[in-house]
């Protein structure tokens, strides 16, 4: 193993920061259009980010372009941190968030599409900052690196696939084209097309154009940031809720399958085992929660609205979007356990959703069933199959290791939050919400409240949970292993 090529790491991070500075021109234009108080904050942030990015890209321009797995992990992990550090500057400079901890938490929550917020008066923000919150979720949903792979041919070499694998969530990644940049382009085209279609549909409802754009971006990204403190409940519109439900579910499906379906190959989508399990869980959880609300007398008006409310909360939690039309934490322990479970596993791999992913749950379930069979027939060879393909024992082992680390990190983080004064429900609920990139917490951090009351150290812990959850644990945690840095 050779020494890490820090020069190419610094160069690519510099290039990426230049892109972030360009992205900031969009909310800046919004601020100028509305002539609001955040113009200076964006101008200063664009200048700082561009200077740092250009300097880093130019200083290391002539050095080696060699990139291996270690460089890929380092670039991806540190890029998300740097994007959050520079992305928080508009909030901090403007003064809408007056301390670094809260500003970083809010921005990391945006980039990782978590949606957990420390703000308790969202409507008071200028339009530029509201748009920036939505834009960072949209960019973070498909991935910072994936965007760069789509527009920079220089990364299409061997290093490009390292970056792709380190950032894209899920246990397998289907390449739509031989060149990784072509795959990235097609995924982004699908992503953009879904977003534009959703904007049109939301504008046809009671939303104005600005709110429609912001919510379309955060829905497709399964991020959940809203321009209203009451989230989707603000509009009290069945039309808006059904439209967003449909698009949350679409965004929870592997985007390569959505791409094939858009080209007319629906068979591949509807025959995919993970997709069928995902939709089955949505329907089952909705039916159970709806029945429970009827039995417990917690109906929301009529039967249709109660079922719609249950379906919305299930969809927003399993896709880890985080929008709200009701406070599910007040329904009772039975409902909270169901919500907790679907938040844990999330939607499909290769989507913008967080969580441990449905495919891992399916493989684990099938492997467990096979273990029962092996106890009766110890000499039998019974492989796990997904979509009629045999899943190797090595992959099953990796999934078991992933889920073990996932639960371990949750337990450690919840223990820390408990020591800081949070209740058991709040500590585990907020940890799960952040590591699964969902957004709403439990207890005082439910949909009616923000994460602002959590102590500063707890916010840094949860921000770290958001990062490792978005990048699937090992991409970040491997940086803390001594052999990652050793030269051999």
Coordinates of C-alpha atoms in Angstrom, one line a residue, residues 93-325:
X93 CA -22.8 35.8 8.7
X94 CA -26.4 36.9 8.2
X95 CA -27.1 36.2 11.9
X96 CA -30.2 34.0 11.5
X97 CA -28.1 31.4 13.3
X98 CA -25.8 33.1 15.7
X99 CA -23.4 30.3 16.8
X100 CA -21.1 27.9 14.9
X101 CA -22.5 24.7 16.4
X102 CA -26.1 25.4 15.4
X103 CA -25.1 26.7 11.9
X104 CA -23.0 23.6 11.3
X105 CA -25.7 21.3 12.6
X106 CA -28.3 22.9 10.3
X107 CA -26.1 22.7 7.3
X108 CA -24.9 19.2 7.8
X109 CA -28.5 18.2 8.3
X110 CA -29.2 19.8 4.9
X111 CA -26.3 18.3 2.9
X112 CA -27.0 14.8 4.4
X113 CA -30.8 15.2 3.7
X114 CA -31.5 14.6 7.3
X115 CA -33.9 17.5 7.8
X116 CA -33.4 17.9 11.6
X117 CA -33.5 21.6 12.3
X118 CA -32.6 23.9 15.2
X119 CA -34.8 26.7 13.8
X120 CA -38.1 27.4 15.5
X121 CA -39.3 30.3 13.3
X122 CA -38.5 29.2 9.7
X123 CA -40.8 31.7 8.1
X124 CA -38.7 34.6 9.4
X125 CA -35.7 33.6 7.2
X126 CA -35.1 35.6 4.0
X127 CA -36.0 33.8 0.7
X128 CA -32.4 33.4 -0.2
X129 CA -31.6 31.4 2.9
X130 CA -34.8 29.3 2.6
X131 CA -33.8 28.5 -1.0
X132 CA -30.2 27.6 0.1
X133 CA -31.6 25.2 2.7
X134 CA -33.6 23.4 0.0
X135 CA -30.8 23.5 -2.6
X136 CA -28.2 21.9 -0.3
X137 CA -30.7 19.1 0.4
X138 CA -31.3 18.6 -3.4
X139 CA -27.6 18.5 -4.2
X140 CA -26.8 16.3 -1.2
X141 CA -29.7 13.9 -2.1
X142 CA -28.1 12.6 -5.3
X143 CA -24.6 13.3 -4.0
X144 CA -21.9 16.0 -4.3
X145 CA -19.4 13.6 -5.8
X146 CA -21.9 12.1 -8.2
X147 CA -22.6 15.6 -9.6
X148 CA -18.9 16.2 -10.1
X149 CA -18.5 12.9 -11.9
X150 CA -21.3 14.0 -14.3
X151 CA -19.6 17.2 -15.3
X152 CA -15.9 16.6 -14.9
X153 CA -14.5 14.0 -17.4
X154 CA -11.1 14.1 -15.5
X155 CA -12.7 12.0 -12.8
X156 CA -13.9 9.2 -15.2
X157 CA -10.7 7.3 -14.7
X158 CA -10.1 4.6 -12.1
X159 CA -10.5 7.1 -9.4
X160 CA -14.0 8.0 -10.4
X161 CA -15.4 4.6 -9.6
X162 CA -13.7 4.8 -6.2
X163 CA -15.5 8.0 -5.5
X164 CA -18.8 6.6 -6.9
X165 CA -18.7 3.6 -4.6
X166 CA -17.7 5.6 -1.6
X167 CA -20.7 8.0 -1.9
X168 CA -23.7 6.2 -3.5
X169 CA -25.8 4.4 -0.8
X170 CA -26.7 0.7 -1.0
X171 CA -24.9 -2.7 -1.2
X172 CA -24.8 -2.8 -5.0
X173 CA -24.5 -0.1 -7.6
X174 CA -25.9 -0.7 -11.1
X175 CA -23.8 1.1 -13.8
X176 CA -26.1 2.4 -16.5
X177 CA -23.2 2.9 -18.9
X178 CA -19.6 1.6 -19.1
X179 CA -18.2 5.1 -18.2
X180 CA -19.0 6.2 -14.7
X181 CA -19.5 9.8 -15.8
X182 CA -22.3 8.6 -18.2
X183 CA -23.9 6.8 -15.3
X184 CA -23.8 9.9 -13.2
X185 CA -25.3 12.0 -16.0
X186 CA -28.2 9.7 -16.5
X187 CA -28.9 9.5 -12.8
X188 CA -28.9 13.3 -12.6
X189 CA -31.2 13.6 -15.6
X190 CA -33.7 11.3 -13.9
X191 CA -33.3 13.2 -10.7
X192 CA -33.8 16.6 -12.4
X193 CA -36.8 15.4 -14.4
X194 CA -38.6 14.1 -11.4
X195 CA -38.0 17.4 -9.6
X196 CA -39.3 19.5 -12.5
X197 CA -42.4 17.3 -12.8
X198 CA -43.1 17.7 -9.1
X199 CA -42.7 21.5 -9.3
X200 CA -45.4 21.6 -12.0
X201 CA -47.8 19.5 -10.0
X202 CA -47.3 21.5 -6.7
X203 CA -47.8 24.8 -8.5
X204 CA -51.2 23.4 -9.7
X205 CA -52.1 23.1 -6.1
X206 CA -52.3 25.8 -3.4
X207 CA -48.5 26.3 -3.3
X208 CA -46.9 29.4 -4.9
X209 CA -43.9 28.9 -7.3
X210 CA -41.2 29.6 -4.7
X211 CA -42.6 27.1 -2.2
X212 CA -43.2 24.6 -4.9
X213 CA -39.5 24.7 -6.1
X214 CA -38.2 24.4 -2.5
X215 CA -40.5 21.5 -1.6
X216 CA -39.9 19.7 -4.9
X217 CA -36.2 19.8 -4.3
X218 CA -36.5 18.5 -0.7
X219 CA -39.0 15.9 -1.6
X220 CA -37.0 14.4 -4.4
X221 CA -33.9 14.5 -2.2
X222 CA -36.0 12.9 0.6
X223 CA -34.7 15.7 2.8
X224 CA -37.7 17.2 4.4
X225 CA -36.7 20.9 4.8
X226 CA -39.8 23.1 4.4
X227 CA -40.3 26.8 4.0
X228 CA -43.0 26.6 6.8
X229 CA -42.6 25.8 10.4
X230 CA -45.6 23.5 10.3
X231 CA -44.2 21.7 7.3
X232 CA -46.7 20.2 4.8
X233 CA -49.5 20.6 7.4
X234 CA -49.4 24.3 6.7
X235 CA -51.4 23.9 3.5
X236 CA -53.9 21.4 4.9
X237 CA -54.4 20.1 1.3
X238 CA -55.2 16.6 0.4
X239 CA -53.9 17.2 -3.1
X240 CA -50.5 18.4 -1.9
X241 CA -50.2 15.5 0.5
X242 CA -51.0 12.8 -2.1
X243 CA -48.7 14.4 -4.7
X244 CA -45.8 14.5 -2.2
X245 CA -46.6 10.9 -1.0
X246 CA -46.3 9.6 -4.5
X247 CA -43.0 11.4 -5.1
X248 CA -41.5 10.4 -1.8
X249 CA -42.2 6.8 -2.7
X250 CA -40.7 7.3 -6.2
X251 CA -37.6 8.8 -4.6
X252 CA -37.3 5.9 -2.2
X253 CA -36.8 3.5 -5.2
X254 CA -33.4 2.7 -6.7
X255 CA -32.9 5.5 -9.3
X256 CA -31.4 3.1 -11.8
X257 CA -34.7 1.2 -11.9
X258 CA -36.6 4.5 -12.2
X259 CA -34.4 5.3 -15.1
X260 CA -35.2 2.0 -16.9
X261 CA -38.9 2.6 -16.1
X262 CA -38.7 6.1 -17.6
X263 CA -37.4 4.4 -20.8
X264 CA -40.4 2.1 -20.9
X265 CA -38.8 -1.0 -19.2
X266 CA -41.4 -1.3 -16.4
X267 CA -40.8 -5.0 -16.0
X268 CA -37.4 -4.5 -14.4
X269 CA -38.9 -2.2 -11.8
X270 CA -41.9 -4.2 -10.9
X271 CA -39.9 -7.5 -10.8
X272 CA -37.3 -6.1 -8.4
X273 CA -37.5 -7.9 -5.1
X274 CA -36.4 -4.9 -3.0
X275 CA -39.0 -2.6 -4.6
X276 CA -41.8 -5.1 -3.9
X277 CA -40.7 -5.5 -0.3
X278 CA -40.5 -1.7 0.1
X279 CA -44.0 -1.1 -1.2
X280 CA -45.4 -4.0 0.8
X281 CA -44.0 -2.6 4.0
X282 CA -45.5 0.8 3.2
X283 CA -48.9 -0.7 2.7
X284 CA -48.7 -3.0 5.7
X285 CA -47.5 -0.3 8.1
X286 CA -50.2 2.1 6.8
X287 CA -52.9 -0.5 7.3
X288 CA -51.7 -1.3 10.9
X289 CA -51.4 2.3 11.9
X290 CA -54.7 3.3 10.3
X291 CA -56.5 0.4 12.2
X292 CA -54.7 1.4 15.4
X293 CA -55.8 5.0 15.0
X294 CA -59.4 3.9 14.4
X295 CA -59.4 1.5 17.4
X296 CA -57.7 4.1 19.8
X297 CA -60.1 6.8 18.8
X298 CA -57.4 9.1 17.3
X299 CA -59.1 9.6 14.0
X300 CA -58.3 12.7 11.9
X301 CA -61.8 13.8 10.9
X302 CA -63.1 11.2 8.5
X303 CA -61.8 7.8 7.4
X304 CA -60.1 9.1 4.2
X305 CA -58.1 11.7 6.1
X306 CA -57.1 9.3 8.8
X307 CA -55.7 6.8 6.3
X308 CA -54.1 9.6 4.4
X309 CA -52.4 10.9 7.5
X310 CA -51.1 7.4 8.3
X311 CA -49.9 6.8 4.8
X312 CA -48.1 10.2 4.8
X313 CA -46.3 9.6 8.1
X314 CA -45.3 6.0 7.0
X315 CA -44.1 7.3 3.6
X316 CA -42.1 10.2 5.1
X317 CA -40.5 8.0 7.7
X318 CA -39.6 5.0 5.6
X319 CA -38.2 7.2 2.8
X320 CA -36.5 9.3 5.5
X321 CA -37.9 12.5 4.1
X322 CA -39.1 14.0 7.4
X323 CA -42.1 16.1 6.3
X324 CA -44.9 16.1 8.7
X325 CA -48.7 16.5 8.7

